[in-house]
Amino acid sequence: MPQTTFLVPSDLDGESVAAALAGDETLEAEPSREYRVRFFDTFDWRLHRAGRTLQRHDGSWQLIDLDRDAVVAEDPARPGPWPRFAWDLDPDGELRRPLGKLMKMRALLHLVTAGCVRERWVVRNRDAKIILRLALTGFTPEKPAVDTRLRVLEIHPLRGYERPARLADEAATRLGLAPMTGSLLDELLVTVGLEPRGYTSKFRVDMAPTLSAIEAFAVIGRHLLHTIRQNESGLRADIDTEFLHDFRVAIRRQRSAFNHFRGVVDPAALAPYAERLADLGRRTGPLRDLDVYLLDRERYRSLIPAELRDGLEPRFERLAAERGRELAQLRRTLGSAEYRDLMRGWSDFLADPPPGGLAAISILDLARKRLRKRHARVLRDGRAIGPDSPDEALHRLRIQCKKLRYLLEFTASVFPAGEVDDLISHLKGLQDNLGEFNDLSVQRADLRSALASPSGRGQARVQEAAALGGLLTALHARHHEVRDEFAAAFADFADPAVTRHFATLCGKEATGS
Amino acid sequence: MKVLALYSIKGGVGKTAAAVNLAHTAAEEGVRTLLLDLDAQGAASFYFRVRARRKSTVDRLLEDRDRVQRAIRATDYEHLDILPAHESFRRLERALDAVKKSRSRLARMLKPQRREYDLVVIDCPPTLTLVAEAVFRAADLVLVPVVPTTLSERTLDMLRREFKEQGLPRERLRAFFSLVDRRKRLHRDMLEDLPRRSKVAFCRSPIPVSSDIERMGLGREPVTRFAPQSAGALAVLELWWEVRRALGMRD
Ligand SMILES: Nc1ncnc2c1ncn2[C@@H]1O[C@H](COP(=O)(O)OP(=O)(O)O)[C@@H](O)[C@H]1O
Ligand SMILES: [Mg+2]
């Protein structure tokens, strides 16, 4: 018989609730306890999505399983600042591995701190044997501070004494107490006005298939604008690299929507915004490139022999310094009147976008029409690629795939549930291959140019050149492997079954060859 | 899961007191412990203020695993549960005799408990019959309280021979001195000589006569709980450490 939990309203006195639950048996208070808990997660709720949370409690850090309300891993808290990244944690501790897997490159953010008072009682029978345990914990949110207190009553049955626990459950129900359905953390978040899993980097809007194309454009645009705004402060505060990443992806998605919805909105009215958003996107590019390099620092080091590794350090240090300058530049951009004006103007635009010729057609019709074309284009370009095709052809295909992917994500909700997800999973395999191929091309080009003008002098210069050479060799080998894997990745996407699936999705006209 | 049996053919030598205190000490170290009260007198159950369910009769427990599950009750202490004695345990001997494979019955009854417990402590009734044989089969260690008197030497030796006849390894048998009064000359001499003479291994920690242990019946709590600093409780703690090592359990 598992523990049961109820929410207790603030006007009910703890002692009398406990007395009501004890019924005719003897109630005995135990010493109460005061403590403080703090909860943490990443901005995009990676722990919560995995059914976990990180809690600081009693001088230790605890990874909690939210369903079972149980500690899965625990490290003692160390003096000094709180850990921000998984790699700040004790390498030999219990938390490092499981948290690293969940958080990856994201930083921990404080969610809520609560001061707690835990009152406890035991219920004894005529033999003075304990037959039931009760606990009532009051949580007072301190950060963010709110006036409401959360009070949670726990009824702990003891093995072999199920009846008193059942009677206590019934008594709690008679008192009008509501069973607690979610986790304690969720109750606490709701108390302080936070929405659990309130942010996701995945694109998801819900639209009826009959919605007009121009309405759909506005719905998508508002969602993306919201994502842009949500990431601004984390980007400025430089909490982790993914704020910028999500910020950029939202801009890119928006620009892709301009293309997919062409004819739906008045092109002349749209043009200036398209241009300004493109410009904003371009300004974020250099910082993202540097982030990608610096995130890969350990991987790069691992690709070359140990004796060459230190040769890379001067380069990474230069890149880190450059990143600082780029970040400052981007902060200025985000603080500029021009940026604020763009955000305001674009928001107004989306409130009532001026219609183009295709404004009134349904989003379902538009989606089918454009998906058909996009899909045909990817198949055609992909089939034209042979073993000897230039790298440039693969890069163009990567762009085509990305457009198709965004279109599928924009319109997923107008098709039957799950249909689009299945197609996306096939497309994703191909995109992963093309993405890695492109990354390697870019990295090799960068290394080549670094090698053409090595920095430093004397021994340092030689060491850096040797390290860069070693890295180029490693990347070169992987680049060829990825190129060879392309045929299989494309074949999976171009499979007749997948193509038929696309055709059904897009209506009667067949796609492809 | 390890099984520890407190056994002696004699009554009043401190089996129950040791079973209760050792089980409580183990549980305090986080060892998930089940105390099995096989003595129809129910002294161990009394110490934990637990009464058996009316339906948990000996015949049903021997027949039905689910019955065993339902008969187990939480004590007031974390990690410590008890299967309380039922008045029908008086018939334990006959009930065992009535089922197939009597001698391995107890061991099989305990097997499913492996998932939930690290240690089972059996408090035995004072008999040398089928019940004792079944306990010997189930136990990893049979711990025998020995009051330092001349007669106990003979009793212990009889038990050793009984063990041998049943083909059980001698290492599973171990004695400890119980109700020791150091003011008595005889007790001091026995403590010196008996372990040297005896073919049964002795634990080094004796349990002294202790007014605190005697008072356990009044407060109905283990001495290790209500007087943890008393000489009696400290002696139990040292005995537990020896037992834990003998059982091959981690420190
Ligand atoms: N170390 C001890 N010091 C004093 N009295 C004890 C001690 N051990 C047991 N007793 C008392 O002796 C009596 C018999 O002990 P008990 O543990 O029930 O023996 P058994 O289980 O072998 O019959 C009980 O009244 C108990 O309180
Ligand atoms: Mg006894």
PDB file of C-alpha atoms and ligand atoms in Angstrom, chain B residues 12 15-17 39 41 43-44 123-126, ligand 2:
ATOM      1  CA  GLY B  12      15.943 -18.451  29.814  1.00  0.00           C
ATOM      2  CA  LYS B  15      18.001 -16.063  22.988  1.00  0.00           C
ATOM      3  CA  THR B  16      15.091 -13.698  22.649  1.00  0.00           C
ATOM      4  CA  ALA B  17      16.890 -10.737  24.170  1.00  0.00           C
ATOM      5  CA  ASP B  39       8.494 -19.271  19.692  1.00  0.00           C
ATOM      6  CA  GLN B  41       5.424 -17.724  23.691  1.00  0.00           C
ATOM      7  CA  ALA B  43       8.344 -12.927  23.641  1.00  0.00           C
ATOM      8  CA  ALA B  44      10.059 -11.195  20.708  1.00  0.00           C
ATOM      9  CA  ASP B 123      14.199 -16.454  17.481  1.00  0.00           C
ATOM     10  CA  CYS B 124      13.841 -20.190  18.192  1.00  0.00           C
ATOM     11  CA  PRO B 125      11.842 -22.107  20.767  1.00  0.00           C
ATOM     12  CA  PRO B 126      13.940 -24.339  23.047  1.00  0.00           C
TER      13      PRO B 126
HETATM   14 MG    MG C   2      12.783 -16.917  24.022  1.00  0.00          MG
END
